[in-house]
PDB file of C-alpha atoms in Angstrom:
ATOM      1  CA  MET A  27      -1.439  -8.283   2.091  1.00 49.00           C
ATOM      2  CA  PHE A  28       1.414  -9.850   1.906  1.00 50.00           C
ATOM      3  CA  THR A  29       2.387 -13.131   4.459  1.00 53.00           C
ATOM      4  CA  SER A  30       5.138 -15.749   5.451  1.00 54.00           C
ATOM      5  CA  ASP A  31       3.420 -18.140   7.592  1.00 53.00           C
ATOM      6  CA  GLY A  32       6.381 -20.979   7.301  1.00 54.00           C
ATOM      7  CA  THR A  33      10.054 -20.666   9.104  1.00 53.00           C
ATOM      8  CA  GLY A  34      11.875 -19.574   5.939  1.00 58.00           C
ATOM      9  CA  GLY A  35      11.438 -16.189   6.762  1.00 68.00           C
ATOM     10  CA  ALA A  36      10.717 -13.080   3.969  1.00 77.00           C
ATOM     11  CA  PHE A  37      11.953  -9.837   2.989  1.00 80.00           C
ATOM     12  CA  ALA A  38      10.063  -6.808   3.102  1.00 84.00           C
ATOM     13  CA  GLY A  39      11.984  -3.156   2.089  1.00 86.00           C
ATOM     14  CA  PRO A  40      12.927  -0.912  -0.455  1.00 89.00           C
ATOM     15  CA  ILE A  41      14.748  -1.684  -3.531  1.00 89.00           C
ATOM     16  CA  VAL A  42      18.496  -0.807  -4.261  1.00 91.00           C
ATOM     17  CA  SER A  43      17.907  -1.476  -8.027  1.00 90.00           C
ATOM     18  CA  SER A  44      16.030  -3.285 -10.543  1.00 90.00           C
ATOM     19  CA  SER A  45      16.496  -3.704 -14.032  1.00 91.00           C
ATOM     20  CA  GLY A  46      14.118  -6.027 -16.365  1.00 91.00           C
ATOM     21  CA  THR A  47      13.492  -9.018 -14.551  1.00 95.00           C
ATOM     22  CA  SER A  48      16.179  -8.510 -11.936  1.00 95.00           C
ATOM     23  CA  VAL A  49      15.472  -6.629  -8.646  1.00 93.00           C
ATOM     24  CA  ASP A  50      18.238  -5.619  -6.057  1.00 93.00           C
ATOM     25  CA  ILE A  51      17.383  -5.995  -2.189  1.00 91.00           C
ATOM     26  CA  GLY A  52      21.317  -4.928  -1.206  1.00 92.00           C
ATOM     27  CA  LYS A  53      21.833  -7.926   0.744  1.00 91.00           C
ATOM     28  CA  LYS A  54      21.838 -12.430   0.184  1.00 90.00           C
ATOM     29  CA  ALA A  55      18.740 -13.153  -1.936  1.00 89.00           C
ATOM     30  CA  ASP A  56      17.787 -15.972  -0.337  1.00 86.00           C
ATOM     31  CA  ALA A  57      17.591 -18.892  -3.020  1.00 88.00           C
ATOM     32  CA  SER A  58      14.909 -20.814  -0.764  1.00 85.00           C
ATOM     33  CA  TRP A  59      12.224 -18.899  -2.188  1.00 85.00           C
ATOM     34  CA  VAL A  60      12.849 -19.693  -5.731  1.00 89.00           C
ATOM     35  CA  ALA A  61       9.367 -20.397  -7.246  1.00 87.00           C
ATOM     36  CA  GLY A  62       7.853 -18.186  -4.529  1.00 85.00           C
ATOM     37  CA  ALA A  63       6.514 -14.080  -5.015  1.00 87.00           C
ATOM     38  CA  MET A  64       7.352 -11.307  -5.063  1.00 90.00           C
ATOM     39  CA  ALA A  65       4.845  -8.481  -4.692  1.00 89.00           C
ATOM     40  CA  VAL A  66       5.576  -4.299  -4.743  1.00 90.00           C
ATOM     41  CA  LEU A  67       4.103  -3.186  -1.752  1.00 88.00           C
ATOM     42  CA  SER A  68       4.102   0.626  -1.937  1.00 88.00           C
ATOM     43  CA  GLY A  69       5.717   2.982  -4.333  1.00 86.00           C
ATOM     44  CA  PRO A  70       6.062   2.919  -8.270  1.00 84.00           C
ATOM     45  CA  GLY A  71       4.436  -0.404  -9.497  1.00 85.00           C
ATOM     46  CA  ALA A  72       2.409  -1.018  -6.594  1.00 87.00           C
ATOM     47  CA  GLY A  73       0.431  -4.163  -6.624  1.00 89.00           C
ATOM     48  CA  GLN A  74       2.440  -5.729  -9.321  1.00 91.00           C
ATOM     49  CA  VAL A  75       3.195  -9.393  -8.527  1.00 91.00           C
ATOM     50  CA  ARG A  76       5.897 -11.906  -9.777  1.00 92.00           C
ATOM     51  CA  ARG A  77       7.021 -15.176  -9.569  1.00 92.00           C
ATOM     52  CA  ILE A  78      10.361 -15.552  -8.286  1.00 93.00           C
ATOM     53  CA  VAL A  79      12.244 -17.533 -10.599  1.00 95.00           C
ATOM     54  CA  ASN A  80      15.956 -17.392  -9.625  1.00 96.00           C
ATOM     55  CA  ALA A  81      18.395 -15.750  -6.992  1.00 94.00           C
ATOM     56  CA  SER A  82      21.992 -14.737  -6.869  1.00 94.00           C
ATOM     57  CA  GLY A  83      24.069 -12.491  -4.935  1.00 95.00           C
ATOM     58  CA  SER A  84      21.366  -9.754  -4.190  1.00 94.00           C
ATOM     59  CA  SER A  85      19.392  -9.749  -6.626  1.00 95.00           C
ATOM     60  CA  PHE A  86      16.214 -11.956  -7.776  1.00 94.00           C
ATOM     61  CA  ILE A  87      15.357 -12.355 -10.687  1.00 96.00           C
ATOM     62  CA  VAL A  88      11.267 -12.957 -11.613  1.00 95.00           C
ATOM     63  CA  ASP A  89       9.632 -14.450 -14.623  1.00 96.00           C
ATOM     64  CA  ARG A  90       8.551 -11.429 -15.954  1.00 95.00           C
ATOM     65  CA  PRO A  91      10.035  -7.432 -16.696  1.00 95.00           C
ATOM     66  CA  TRP A  92       7.447  -4.874 -14.375  1.00 92.00           C
ATOM     67  CA  ASP A  93       4.684  -3.166 -16.111  1.00 91.00           C
ATOM     68  CA  PHE A  94       5.849  -0.316 -14.828  1.00 85.00           C
ATOM     69  CA  GLN A  95       8.903  -0.210 -13.736  1.00 80.00           C
ATOM     70  CA  LEU A  96      10.529   0.061  -9.916  1.00 84.00           C
ATOM     71  CA  THR A  97      12.147   2.848  -8.922  1.00 78.00           C
ATOM     72  CA  GLY A  98      15.301   2.556  -6.459  1.00 76.00           C
ATOM     73  CA  ARG A  99      14.136   2.636  -2.619  1.00 74.00           C
ATOM     74  CA  ASP A 100      10.681   4.274  -3.601  1.00 82.00           C
ATOM     75  CA  SER A 101       9.161   0.837  -4.346  1.00 82.00           C
ATOM     76  CA  ASP A 102       9.054  -1.395  -1.521  1.00 86.00           C
ATOM     77  CA  ILE A 103       8.598  -5.132  -2.233  1.00 84.00           C
ATOM     78  CA  GLY A 104       7.623  -8.368  -0.057  1.00 82.00           C
ATOM     79  CA  ALA A 105       9.452 -11.359  -1.280  1.00 81.00           C
ATOM     80  CA  SER A 106       8.877 -14.668   0.213  1.00 74.00           C
ATOM     81  CA  PHE A 107       8.808 -18.474  -0.653  1.00 66.00           C
ATOM     82  CA  ILE A 108       5.892 -20.910  -0.951  1.00 51.00           C
ATOM     83  CA  THR A 109       3.273 -18.722   0.658  1.00 47.00           C
ATOM     84  CA  GLY A 110       3.820 -16.386  -2.053  1.00 44.00           C
ATOM     85  CA  ALA A 111       3.259 -18.425  -4.835  1.00 44.00           C
ATOM     86  CA  GLU A 112      -0.607 -18.600  -3.814  1.00 49.00           C
ATOM     87  CA  VAL A 113      -0.315 -14.736  -3.943  1.00 49.00           C
ATOM     88  CA  ALA A 114       1.001 -14.963  -7.275  1.00 46.00           C
ATOM     89  CA  ARG A 115      -1.883 -17.154  -8.212  1.00 48.00           C
ATOM     90  CA  ARG A 116      -4.787 -15.912  -6.656  1.00 47.00           C
ATOM     91  CA  ARG A 117      -4.231 -12.550  -8.406  1.00 50.00           C
ATOM     92  CA  GLU A 118      -3.498 -13.858 -11.479  1.00 52.00           C
ATOM     93  CA  ASP A 119      -6.724 -15.863 -11.119  1.00 51.00           C
ATOM     94  CA  GLY A 120      -8.641 -12.838 -10.232  1.00 50.00           C
ATOM     95  CA  HIS A 121      -9.580 -14.649  -6.752  1.00 43.00           C
TER      96      HIS A 121
END
């Protein structure tokens, strides 16, 4: 599950491309989501969660590379601000 309970918005949908720690979503990457989380919701890499550490142009930079490389429009992601950070923390803690 991936929610955004505040007023800052969220992104959910396919990616354009991914390489290393960079994920291009094909539209402006919202810098207010830095320190939030990105989760792979479906497709290759589903279930992975990463903390967003930077946003530039149409790309987010996450804290570490994906365990399973995301593939273009086959991987759907969700990205959000604070609520997403809690999701990432819970996943890392196993709770």
